Coordinates of C-alpha atoms in Angstrom, one line a residue:
Chain H
M1 CA 0.0 0.0 0.0
S2 CA 1.4 3.4 -0.9
N3 CA 1.9 6.2 1.5
N4 CA -1.0 8.0 0.0
D5 CA -3.3 5.1 0.5
Q6 CA -2.2 4.8 4.1
Q7 CA -2.8 8.5 4.7
N8 CA -6.3 8.1 3.3
S9 CA -6.9 4.8 4.9
G10 CA -8.9 6.3 7.8
G11 CA -7.2 3.9 10.2
F12 CA -7.8 0.7 8.3
A13 CA -4.1 0.1 7.5
K14 CA -2.8 0.8 11.0
T15 CA -1.9 -1.5 13.8
T16 CA -2.6 -1.0 17.5
D17 CA -1.2 2.1 19.2
F18 CA -0.8 0.8 22.7
K19 CA -0.5 4.2 24.3
W20 CA -4.0 5.3 23.2
L21 CA -5.4 1.8 23.7
S22 CA -4.3 2.1 27.4
V23 CA -5.9 5.6 27.6
S24 CA -9.1 4.2 26.1
I25 CA -9.2 1.4 28.6
V26 CA -8.7 3.8 31.5
I27 CA -11.5 6.0 30.3
F28 CA -13.8 3.0 29.9
V29 CA -13.1 1.8 33.4
L30 CA -13.3 5.3 34.9
L31 CA -16.6 6.1 33.3
G32 CA -18.1 2.7 33.5
F33 CA -17.0 1.3 36.8
A34 CA -15.2 3.8 39.1
T35 CA -18.5 5.1 40.5
P36 CA -22.0 3.7 40.8
P37 CA -24.5 4.9 38.1
L38 CA -25.6 8.6 38.6
Q39 CA -29.0 9.1 40.3
S40 CA -30.2 10.6 37.0
M41 CA -29.3 7.4 35.2
V42 CA -31.3 5.4 37.7
Q43 CA -34.3 7.7 37.3
K44 CA -34.0 7.4 33.5
A45 CA -33.9 3.6 33.7
A46 CA -37.0 3.7 36.0
E47 CA -38.8 6.0 33.6
L48 CA -38.0 3.8 30.6
F49 CA -38.6 0.4 32.3
P50 CA -41.3 1.1 34.8
N51 CA -42.4 -2.5 35.4
L52 CA -39.0 -3.8 36.5
S53 CA -37.9 -4.5 40.1
P54 CA -35.4 -2.1 41.8
E55 CA -32.6 -4.6 41.2
L56 CA -33.3 -4.8 37.5
I57 CA -33.6 -1.0 37.3
A58 CA -30.2 -0.7 38.9
L59 CA -28.9 -3.1 36.3
K60 CA -30.4 -1.0 33.5
A61 CA -28.9 2.1 35.0
K62 CA -25.5 0.3 34.9
H63 CA -26.1 -0.5 31.2
I64 CA -26.6 3.2 30.6
Q65 CA -23.4 4.0 32.4
I66 CA -21.4 1.3 30.4
T67 CA -22.9 2.6 27.1
I68 CA -21.8 6.1 27.9
A69 CA -18.3 4.7 28.8
L70 CA -18.4 2.9 25.4
L71 CA -19.2 6.1 23.6
A72 CA -16.3 8.0 25.2
T73 CA -14.0 5.1 24.3
C74 CA -15.2 5.1 20.7
V75 CA -14.5 8.9 20.5
I76 CA -10.9 8.2 21.5
F77 CA -10.6 5.4 19.0
F78 CA -12.2 7.4 16.2
A79 CA -9.9 10.4 17.0
T80 CA -6.6 8.5 17.4
E81 CA -7.2 5.4 15.3
A82 CA -5.6 3.5 18.3
I83 CA -6.9 0.2 16.9
P84 CA -7.9 -0.7 13.4
M85 CA -11.3 0.9 12.7
P86 CA -13.1 -2.3 11.8
A87 CA -12.0 -3.6 15.2
V88 CA -13.7 -0.7 16.9
A89 CA -16.9 -1.7 15.1
L90 CA -16.6 -5.3 16.3
L91 CA -15.7 -4.1 19.9
I92 CA -19.0 -2.2 20.0
G93 CA -20.8 -5.6 19.7
L94 CA -18.4 -7.4 22.1
V95 CA -19.0 -4.8 24.8
Q96 CA -22.7 -5.3 24.5
L97 CA -22.2 -9.1 24.7
L98 CA -19.6 -9.2 27.6
F99 CA -21.5 -6.8 29.9
G100 CA -24.9 -8.4 29.2
I101 CA -26.4 -5.3 27.6
T102 CA -27.7 -7.1 24.5
E103 CA -28.7 -10.7 24.4
P104 CA -26.2 -12.9 22.5
S105 CA -28.9 -13.9 20.0
R106 CA -29.6 -10.2 19.2
I107 CA -26.1 -8.9 18.9
V108 CA -25.8 -9.5 15.1
S109 CA -29.2 -8.0 14.4
T110 CA -27.9 -4.6 15.9
Y111 CA -25.4 -4.5 13.0
A112 CA -28.0 -5.3 10.4
H113 CA -29.7 -2.5 8.6
D114 CA -30.7 -1.5 5.0
A115 CA -28.2 1.4 5.4
V116 CA -25.3 -1.1 5.7
W117 CA -26.5 -2.8 2.4
F118 CA -26.8 0.7 0.9
I119 CA -23.1 1.5 1.8
A120 CA -21.9 -1.8 0.5
G121 CA -23.8 -1.5 -2.8
S122 CA -22.9 2.1 -3.3
L123 CA -19.2 1.4 -2.8
A124 CA -19.4 -1.5 -5.2
I125 CA -21.1 0.6 -7.9
G126 CA -18.5 3.4 -7.3
A127 CA -15.7 0.9 -7.7
T128 CA -17.2 -0.3 -11.1
L129 CA -17.5 3.3 -12.3
V130 CA -13.8 3.9 -11.4
K131 CA -12.8 0.6 -13.0
Y132 CA -14.3 1.8 -16.3
K133 CA -12.6 5.2 -15.9
L134 CA -16.0 6.9 -16.0
D135 CA -14.8 9.4 -13.4
K136 CA -12.2 10.6 -15.9
R137 CA -14.9 11.1 -18.5
I138 CA -16.4 13.6 -16.1
G139 CA -13.1 15.5 -16.1
I140 CA -13.1 15.5 -19.9
I141 CA -16.6 16.8 -20.1
V142 CA -15.9 19.6 -17.5
I143 CA -12.9 20.8 -19.5
N144 CA -14.8 20.6 -22.8
L145 CA -17.7 22.7 -21.4
A146 CA -15.8 25.1 -19.1
G147 CA -14.5 27.6 -21.6
T148 CA -11.2 29.4 -21.0
N149 CA -12.1 32.1 -18.4
T150 CA -10.5 31.3 -15.1
R151 CA -13.6 32.1 -13.0
K152 CA -15.7 29.9 -15.2
I153 CA -13.2 27.1 -15.0
V154 CA -13.3 27.4 -11.2
F155 CA -17.2 27.2 -11.2
A156 CA -17.0 24.2 -13.6
I157 CA -14.5 22.4 -11.4
L158 CA -16.7 23.1 -8.4
L159 CA -19.8 21.6 -10.0
G160 CA -17.7 18.9 -11.8
T161 CA -16.4 17.7 -8.4
A162 CA -19.5 18.4 -6.3
I163 CA -22.1 16.6 -8.4
P164 CA -20.0 13.3 -9.0
T165 CA -19.0 13.3 -5.3
A166 CA -22.7 13.0 -4.5
F167 CA -22.6 9.5 -6.1
V168 CA -19.0 8.3 -6.2
G169 CA -16.3 8.4 -3.4
E170 CA -14.7 11.8 -3.1
H171 CA -11.2 10.4 -3.1
A172 CA -11.7 9.0 -6.6
I173 CA -13.0 12.4 -7.9
A174 CA -10.3 14.4 -6.2
S175 CA -7.5 12.0 -7.5
M176 CA -9.0 12.3 -11.0
F177 CA -9.2 16.1 -11.0
V178 CA -5.7 16.9 -9.5
P179 CA -3.8 16.0 -12.7
I180 CA -6.2 18.3 -14.7
A181 CA -5.6 21.2 -12.3
V182 CA -1.9 20.6 -12.2
A183 CA -1.8 20.5 -16.1
L184 CA -3.7 23.8 -16.3
Y185 CA -1.3 25.4 -13.8
T186 CA 1.9 23.9 -15.2
I187 CA 1.1 25.0 -18.8
T188 CA 0.2 28.5 -17.7
N189 CA 3.2 28.7 -15.4
R190 CA 5.6 28.2 -18.3
T191 CA 4.8 31.7 -19.6
T192 CA 3.4 33.5 -16.5
S193 CA 4.4 32.7 -13.0
A194 CA 1.1 31.7 -11.4
P195 CA 1.4 30.1 -8.0
N196 CA -2.0 31.5 -6.9
L197 CA -3.6 29.9 -9.9
G198 CA -2.3 26.5 -8.8
R199 CA -3.6 27.1 -5.2
L200 CA -6.9 28.2 -6.6
L201 CA -7.5 25.3 -8.8
L202 CA -6.4 22.7 -6.3
M203 CA -8.4 24.3 -3.4
T204 CA -11.4 24.3 -5.7
I205 CA -11.2 20.5 -6.0
A206 CA -11.2 20.1 -2.2
V207 CA -14.1 22.5 -1.7
G208 CA -16.1 20.9 -4.5
C209 CA -15.8 17.5 -2.9
M210 CA -16.8 18.9 0.4
V211 CA -19.9 20.7 -0.8
G212 CA -21.0 17.8 -3.0
G213 CA -21.3 15.1 -0.3
P214 CA -24.5 16.5 1.3
M215 CA -26.4 16.4 -2.0
S216 CA -27.5 12.8 -2.0
P217 CA -27.6 9.8 0.4
T218 CA -24.7 8.3 -1.6
G219 CA -22.5 11.4 -0.9
G220 CA -20.8 9.7 2.1
A221 CA -21.3 7.0 4.6
R222 CA -22.3 9.6 7.2
N223 CA -25.5 10.2 5.1
A224 CA -26.3 6.5 5.1
I225 CA -25.7 6.2 8.8
M226 CA -28.1 9.1 9.5
I227 CA -30.7 7.4 7.3
G228 CA -30.3 4.3 9.4
F229 CA -30.6 6.3 12.7
L230 CA -33.7 8.0 11.4
S231 CA -35.2 4.8 10.3
N232 CA -34.6 3.3 13.8
I233 CA -36.9 6.1 15.2
G234 CA -39.5 5.5 12.5
V235 CA -38.6 8.4 10.2
E236 CA -38.0 7.0 6.6
V237 CA -36.1 9.2 4.2
S238 CA -36.3 8.5 0.5
F239 CA -33.5 9.2 -1.9
G240 CA -35.5 11.8 -3.7
Q241 CA -36.4 13.5 -0.5
W242 CA -32.7 13.8 0.6
L243 CA -31.8 14.9 -2.9
S244 CA -34.4 17.7 -2.9
M245 CA -33.2 18.8 0.6
G246 CA -29.4 18.6 -0.1
V247 CA -29.2 20.1 -3.6
F248 CA -29.8 23.6 -2.2
Y249 CA -26.6 23.4 -0.1
T250 CA -24.5 22.0 -3.0
V251 CA -25.7 24.5 -5.6
I252 CA -25.6 27.6 -3.4
M253 CA -22.3 26.8 -1.9
S254 CA -20.8 26.1 -5.3
G255 CA -22.0 29.4 -6.6
I256 CA -20.8 31.3 -3.5
M257 CA -17.4 29.5 -3.5
A258 CA -17.0 30.3 -7.2
L259 CA -17.0 33.9 -6.2
I260 CA -15.0 33.6 -2.9
L261 CA -12.2 31.3 -4.0
P262 CA -10.8 33.6 -6.7
M263 CA -10.9 36.4 -4.1
V264 CA -8.9 34.4 -1.5
F265 CA -6.5 33.0 -4.1
K266 CA -6.4 35.8 -6.7
P267 CA -5.3 34.2 -9.9
E268 CA -2.5 35.8 -11.9
V269 CA -4.2 35.2 -15.2
S270 CA -7.9 35.6 -16.1
D271 CA -7.8 33.5 -19.2
L272 CA -6.4 30.0 -19.5
G273 CA -6.9 29.7 -23.3
E274 CA -3.5 28.3 -24.1
A275 CA -3.5 25.7 -21.2
V276 CA -7.1 24.6 -22.0
T277 CA -6.2 24.1 -25.7
V278 CA -3.2 21.9 -24.9
L279 CA -5.2 20.0 -22.3
K280 CA -8.1 19.5 -24.7
Q281 CA -5.7 18.1 -27.3
D282 CA -4.5 15.5 -24.8
L283 CA -8.0 14.7 -23.6
E284 CA -9.2 14.2 -27.2
K285 CA -6.7 11.3 -27.6
H286 CA -8.8 9.4 -25.1
G287 CA -11.4 8.9 -27.9
S288 CA -15.1 8.4 -27.4
M289 CA -16.8 6.2 -24.9
T290 CA -16.7 2.4 -25.4
K291 CA -19.8 0.2 -25.5
K292 CA -18.9 -1.2 -22.0
Q293 CA -18.6 2.3 -20.6
W294 CA -22.1 3.2 -22.0
L295 CA -23.5 0.0 -20.5
V296 CA -22.0 0.8 -17.1
T297 CA -23.4 4.3 -17.3
A298 CA -26.8 3.0 -18.3
I299 CA -27.0 0.7 -15.3
M300 CA -25.9 3.6 -13.0
T301 CA -28.6 5.7 -14.5
M302 CA -31.1 2.9 -13.9
V303 CA -29.9 2.7 -10.2
I304 CA -30.4 6.4 -9.7
F305 CA -33.8 6.3 -11.3
L306 CA -34.8 3.4 -9.0
W307 CA -33.5 5.2 -6.0
I308 CA -35.5 8.3 -6.8
T309 CA -38.7 6.4 -7.7
D310 CA -38.4 3.7 -5.0
K311 CA -41.1 5.1 -2.8
S312 CA -43.4 6.1 -5.7
I313 CA -43.3 4.2 -9.0
T314 CA -41.6 1.0 -7.7
K315 CA -43.9 0.9 -4.7
Q316 CA -47.0 1.2 -6.9
V317 CA -45.8 -1.4 -9.4
M318 CA -44.4 -4.0 -7.0
G319 CA -46.5 -3.2 -4.0
F320 CA -43.5 -2.6 -1.8
S321 CA -40.3 -0.5 -2.1
L322 CA -36.9 -2.0 -2.5
G323 CA -35.1 0.3 0.0
L324 CA -32.0 2.2 -0.8
G325 CA -29.8 -0.8 0.0
G326 CA -31.9 -3.1 -2.2
V327 CA -31.5 -0.8 -5.2
A328 CA -27.8 -0.4 -4.6
M329 CA -27.3 -4.2 -4.4
L330 CA -29.4 -4.6 -7.5
G331 CA -26.9 -2.4 -9.4
A332 CA -23.8 -4.0 -7.9
V333 CA -25.0 -7.5 -8.7
T334 CA -26.2 -6.5 -12.2
Y335 CA -22.6 -5.4 -13.0
M336 CA -21.4 -8.8 -12.0
I337 CA -24.1 -10.8 -13.8
L338 CA -23.4 -8.9 -17.0
G339 CA -19.7 -9.7 -16.7
L340 CA -18.7 -6.0 -16.4
T341 CA -17.0 -6.7 -13.1
S342 CA -16.0 -9.7 -11.0
W343 CA -16.1 -10.5 -7.3
K344 CA -12.3 -10.3 -7.3
D345 CA -12.7 -6.6 -8.4
Y346 CA -15.1 -6.0 -5.6
E347 CA -12.8 -7.7 -3.1
S348 CA -9.9 -5.5 -4.2
N349 CA -11.6 -2.2 -4.8
V350 CA -14.3 -2.0 -2.2
S351 CA -13.2 -1.0 1.3
W352 CA -15.0 -3.7 3.3
G353 CA -13.5 -2.2 6.4
V354 CA -15.7 0.9 5.9
I355 CA -18.8 -1.3 5.7
V356 CA -17.9 -3.1 8.9
L357 CA -17.1 0.2 10.6
Y358 CA -20.5 1.8 9.7
A359 CA -22.3 -1.4 10.6
G360 CA -20.7 -0.9 14.0
A361 CA -21.9 2.7 14.0
I362 CA -25.5 1.4 13.4
S363 CA -25.0 -1.0 16.3
L364 CA -23.8 1.8 18.6
G365 CA -26.9 3.8 17.7
A366 CA -29.1 0.8 18.4
V367 CA -27.6 0.1 21.8
F368 CA -27.7 3.8 22.6
K369 CA -31.4 3.9 22.0
S370 CA -32.3 0.5 23.6
T371 CA -30.4 1.2 26.9
G372 CA -31.8 4.7 27.2
A373 CA -28.3 6.2 27.1
A374 CA -29.2 8.5 24.2
S375 CA -32.2 9.7 26.1
W376 CA -30.2 10.3 29.3
L377 CA -27.4 12.1 27.5
A378 CA -29.9 14.2 25.5
G379 CA -31.7 15.2 28.7
T380 CA -28.4 16.1 30.3
I381 CA -27.3 18.3 27.4
M382 CA -30.7 19.9 27.2
S383 CA -30.6 20.8 30.9
V384 CA -27.5 22.9 29.9
T385 CA -28.8 24.3 26.6
A386 CA -32.4 25.1 27.8
P387 CA -31.5 28.1 29.9
L388 CA -29.8 29.5 26.8
G389 CA -32.9 28.9 24.7
M390 CA -31.1 26.5 22.4
D391 CA -33.0 23.3 23.3
S392 CA -35.7 23.3 20.6
G393 CA -36.7 24.6 17.2
L394 CA -34.4 26.7 15.1
P395 CA -32.0 27.5 18.0
L396 CA -31.5 23.7 18.4
I397 CA -30.8 23.3 14.7
I398 CA -28.2 26.1 14.8
L399 CA -26.6 24.4 17.8
V400 CA -26.5 21.1 15.9
I401 CA -25.0 22.7 12.8
I402 CA -22.2 24.4 14.9
I403 CA -21.5 21.1 16.8
G404 CA -21.4 19.1 13.5
A405 CA -19.3 21.7 11.7
T406 CA -16.8 21.8 14.6
L407 CA -16.5 18.1 15.4
T408 CA -16.0 17.1 11.8
N409 CA -12.7 19.1 11.9
L410 CA -11.6 17.0 14.8
M411 CA -12.6 13.5 13.6
S412 CA -14.1 12.0 10.4
A413 CA -17.6 13.0 9.3
G414 CA -18.9 9.4 9.6
A415 CA -17.5 9.1 13.2
T416 CA -19.1 12.5 14.1
V417 CA -22.5 11.3 12.9
A418 CA -22.1 7.9 14.5
V419 CA -21.1 9.4 17.9
I420 CA -23.5 12.3 18.3
G421 CA -26.3 11.3 15.9
P422 CA -28.4 9.2 18.3
V423 CA -28.1 11.9 21.0
I424 CA -29.1 14.7 18.7
L425 CA -32.1 12.8 17.4
D426 CA -33.2 12.1 20.9
M427 CA -32.9 15.8 21.7
A428 CA -35.0 16.6 18.7
S429 CA -37.7 14.1 19.7
K430 CA -37.8 15.3 23.3
S431 CA -38.1 19.0 22.3
G432 CA -40.7 18.4 19.6
T433 CA -38.4 19.4 16.8
N434 CA -38.6 17.5 13.6
P435 CA -36.0 14.7 13.8
L436 CA -35.8 14.6 9.9
I437 CA -34.6 18.2 9.8
V438 CA -32.2 17.8 12.8
G439 CA -30.8 14.5 11.5
I440 CA -30.2 15.6 7.9
I441 CA -28.7 19.0 8.9
L442 CA -26.3 17.2 11.2
A443 CA -25.1 15.0 8.3
I444 CA -24.8 18.0 6.1
S445 CA -22.9 20.1 8.7
T446 CA -20.3 17.3 9.0
S447 CA -19.2 18.1 5.5
M448 CA -17.8 21.4 6.6
A449 CA -14.2 20.2 7.3
F450 CA -12.7 23.3 5.7
W451 CA -10.0 24.1 8.4
L452 CA -7.5 21.4 8.1
V453 CA -5.3 19.7 5.5
I454 CA -6.4 16.4 7.0
G455 CA -10.1 17.4 7.2
T456 CA -11.2 15.1 4.4
P457 CA -9.6 12.6 2.0
A458 CA -10.0 15.2 -0.8
S459 CA -8.1 17.8 1.2
S460 CA -5.2 15.5 1.9
I461 CA -5.0 14.5 -1.8
V462 CA -4.8 18.1 -3.1
Y463 CA -2.4 19.0 -0.3
S464 CA 0.0 16.2 -1.3
S465 CA 0.2 17.7 -4.8
G466 CA 2.8 20.0 -3.3
K467 CA 1.2 23.3 -4.4
L468 CA -0.7 24.1 -1.1
E469 CA 0.3 24.9 2.4
P470 CA -1.7 24.3 5.6
G471 CA -2.1 28.1 5.8
D472 CA -4.0 28.1 2.5
F473 CA -6.7 25.9 4.0
I474 CA -7.0 28.2 7.0
R475 CA -7.2 31.3 4.7
N476 CA -10.1 29.6 2.8
A477 CA -11.8 28.3 6.0
V478 CA -11.9 31.8 7.7
I479 CA -14.5 32.8 5.0
A480 CA -15.9 29.5 3.8
W481 CA -16.7 27.9 7.2
P482 CA -18.9 30.6 8.6
I483 CA -20.6 31.0 5.2
A484 CA -21.3 27.3 5.0
I485 CA -22.9 27.5 8.5
I486 CA -25.0 30.5 7.4
V487 CA -26.1 28.8 4.1
A488 CA -27.1 25.7 6.2
I489 CA -29.2 27.8 8.6
V490 CA -30.8 29.8 5.7
M491 CA -31.5 26.5 3.9
V492 CA -33.4 25.1 6.9
A493 CA -35.2 28.3 7.8
F494 CA -36.4 29.2 4.3
Y495 CA -35.9 26.4 1.8
W496 CA -36.8 23.3 3.8
I497 CA -39.5 24.9 6.0
N498 CA -41.1 27.4 3.6
I499 CA -40.5 25.9 0.2
L500 CA -40.3 22.2 0.8
N501 CA -43.0 22.6 3.5
I502 CA -41.2 20.3 6.0
P503 CA -42.7 21.2 9.4
L504 CA -40.3 22.3 12.1
Q505 CA -42.5 20.5 14.6
P506 CA -43.7 17.1 13.2
Chain U
M1 CA -16.3 20.1 47.4
I2 CA -15.7 18.6 44.0
S3 CA -17.3 15.1 43.7
L4 CA -15.5 12.1 42.2
N5 CA -17.9 12.2 39.2
W6 CA -16.7 15.7 38.4
I7 CA -13.1 14.7 38.7
I8 CA -13.7 11.8 36.3
G9 CA -15.6 14.1 33.9
I10 CA -12.8 16.6 33.8
L11 CA -10.2 13.8 33.3
V12 CA -12.2 12.3 30.5
A13 CA -12.6 15.7 28.8
G14 CA -8.9 16.3 29.2
F15 CA -8.1 12.9 27.6
I16 CA -10.5 13.5 24.7
S17 CA -9.0 17.0 24.0
W18 CA -5.5 15.5 24.2
A19 CA -6.6 12.7 21.7
F20 CA -8.0 15.3 19.2
Y21 CA -4.8 17.4 19.5
S22 CA -2.5 14.3 19.2
N23 CA -4.4 12.9 16.2
R24 CA -4.2 16.3 14.4
K25 CA -0.5 16.4 15.0
N26 CA 0.1 12.9 13.8
K27 CA -2.0 13.3 10.7
Y28 CA -0.4 16.6 9.9
S29 CA 3.1 15.1 10.0
K30 CA 2.0 12.2 7.8
A31 CA 0.5 14.5 5.3
R32 CA 3.7 16.6 5.3
E33 CA 5.8 13.5 4.8
I34 CA 3.7 12.4 1.7
K35 CA 3.9 15.9 0.3
K36 CA 7.6 16.0 0.8
E37 CA 8.0 12.6 -0.9
I38 CA 6.0 13.7 -3.9
T39 CA 7.8 17.1 -4.2
E40 CA 11.2 15.3 -4.0
E41 CA 10.2 12.9 -6.7
Q42 CA 9.1 15.8 -9.0
E43 CA 12.3 17.6 -8.4
K44 CA 14.3 14.4 -9.2
W45 CA 12.4 14.2 -12.5
L46 CA 13.3 17.7 -13.3
E47 CA 17.0 17.2 -12.5
S48 CA 17.3 13.9 -14.2
N49 CA 16.9 15.5 -17.7
Q50 CA 14.3 13.1 -18.8
L51 CA 13.9 12.7 -22.5
S52 CA 10.6 13.0 -24.3
Y53 CA 9.2 10.2 -26.5
R54 CA 10.3 12.0 -29.7
Q55 CA 13.9 12.6 -28.3
I56 CA 14.2 8.9 -27.3
Q57 CA 13.1 7.8 -30.8
D58 CA 15.6 10.2 -32.4
R59 CA 18.4 9.0 -30.2
K60 CA 17.5 5.3 -30.7
F61 CA 17.5 5.8 -34.5
A62 CA 20.8 7.7 -34.5
L63 CA 22.6 5.1 -32.3
S64 CA 21.2 2.2 -34.3
K65 CA 22.3 3.8 -37.5
Y66 CA 25.8 4.4 -36.1
V67 CA 26.2 0.7 -35.0
K68 CA 24.9 -0.6 -38.3
E69 CA 27.3 1.7 -40.2
T70 CA 30.4 1.1 -38.0
I71 CA 30.1 -2.7 -37.6
I72 CA 29.7 -4.0 -41.1
D73 CA 29.6 -7.8 -40.5
D74 CA 26.5 -9.4 -38.8
S75 CA 28.5 -10.3 -35.7
F76 CA 27.0 -11.4 -32.3
D77 CA 28.3 -8.1 -30.8
K78 CA 26.4 -6.0 -33.3
K79 CA 23.1 -7.8 -32.6
Q80 CA 23.6 -7.4 -28.9
L81 CA 24.4 -3.7 -29.2
L82 CA 21.2 -3.2 -31.3
E83 CA 19.2 -5.1 -28.7
L84 CA 20.7 -3.0 -25.9
I85 CA 19.7 0.2 -27.7
D86 CA 16.1 -1.1 -28.1
D87 CA 16.0 -2.1 -24.4
W88 CA 17.4 1.3 -23.4
A89 CA 14.8 3.1 -25.6
D90 CA 11.9 1.0 -24.1
L91 CA 13.0 1.7 -20.6
Q92 CA 13.3 5.4 -21.3
V93 CA 9.8 5.4 -22.8
K94 CA 8.4 3.6 -19.8
S95 CA 10.1 6.0 -17.4
F96 CA 8.8 8.9 -19.5
E97 CA 5.2 7.5 -19.4
D98 CA 5.3 6.6 -15.7
R99 CA 5.7 10.3 -15.0
R100 CA 2.6 11.1 -16.8
S101 CA -0.9 11.5 -15.2
W102 CA -4.0 9.8 -16.6
V103 CA -4.6 12.9 -18.7
R104 CA -1.7 12.1 -21.0
K105 CA -2.1 8.3 -20.9
P106 CA -5.0 7.7 -23.3
K107 CA -4.1 4.0 -23.8
E108 CA -5.0 3.3 -20.2
N109 CA -8.5 4.7 -20.7

């Protein structure tokens, strides 16, 4: 595995870091066993399980305490990658088993959810698209349509990275666009020294990948996890519904960033005519699309159509919907049946560790809900936020956006949703705020990892090109991060509530 | 009087903050290492005076012509020299192509 792969491995390629493993164990023991359960935990257990004897209520309170300890331990694991990430996912089940929180026969079912199938199927479809170099076709289309004006090229790259990122992994899109940006910069730099142009084009790729993820459920595992959490509390989100909610953020942020990025990284040249001509000549040599590429594209289009119509046309025709996971698997298996890809390809090109990790996140969410730990933690947080007036409605949503946008800069977006998702949803339910709004806005806010080079895989990829410094990310984030937060708030307050007519109180 | 629960809470918050800080530091140094490796590789390419595909073909043609004209008989040495020139040219072309991104590798797509 190359260094670059290791950097973007998200803790899958690492072995145990014993220092942080020891810290995690200490935290688990301190929080879970150093003191008896808090009185508020006992009260919560009595409230949730009113028919149990005092001894059993004490046991349930202990389960709440152990689950909170497990959450804190997971935060340390997600932040430090002290043990391989899939091992964290499996540990979540093992803790439930060893401390009698979940019955042995039910442990596996806590990992099982349509969202897990959805992640697996989406990754397999993405791997097939990349295998047939369809990601590169997007790059070719963008350059052919963008024109030669620098600002127009920036906008085209923003949309050209954002829209595909909503369907294919961002690392594939970023890796594909970096050579295009470097070529445009290098060719221009031969005649005019243009370091800012290089910075601008590369930063555009990172930003495009960040603003594209929220657009659709396939835009990142964090979205699928949130769909899973929402489904566990009886709120079903269709692909079309998410798309209609998320597209606002992607389009508006792309437009705004197309104006802001050239102001932050003022390009030395306003027209890239010469560089675009040379690049187009190279790209023309790739020829037109092959029959197999068209077939792969057609199946992908069919999958997207089925995702969008799953709760309408499919349900009417078949009498039931296939679910996001069912449709994703249908696409992944169709590729294999038609001989377009093999199981070996899926074995090599799909990150199965990611699937295990997010199945673990679903399990963590399930145990959080079943023990009452989510309810207890939500109540505790609300007792602090209530005096500030931030415990319900729009103020709660603003709080969620700020928490999500901050935490995602400290750990991965998926981990952020996995750790705080169940608690946030419980806060929404308790306060009478629509969990659909709160849940989806949390997933969207975790895309705002603007501050750091290591914020997202796409940021790390553009940084490794050698043209950007950590300070460049901070220069961009000083403006982009607060704007993203404002766009998210405006989106909820005006677009979701007033135009899409999603009620703030369900 | 601060209770044990408060002390544990403060300790855990401290550990978590330390974890975030430490993680950021580690990931930063890894990202810097990778960037350094890539930059060094690019500089090496620039310094190594790499030949373009056309230059390689021209030099291969010139060397082959020289060998054919200088060594008149079809000796084993002549054959070996011509093979060596072909191998050198192939290696140079491969090294030239390895430097290129997908944009300039249409065959792969």
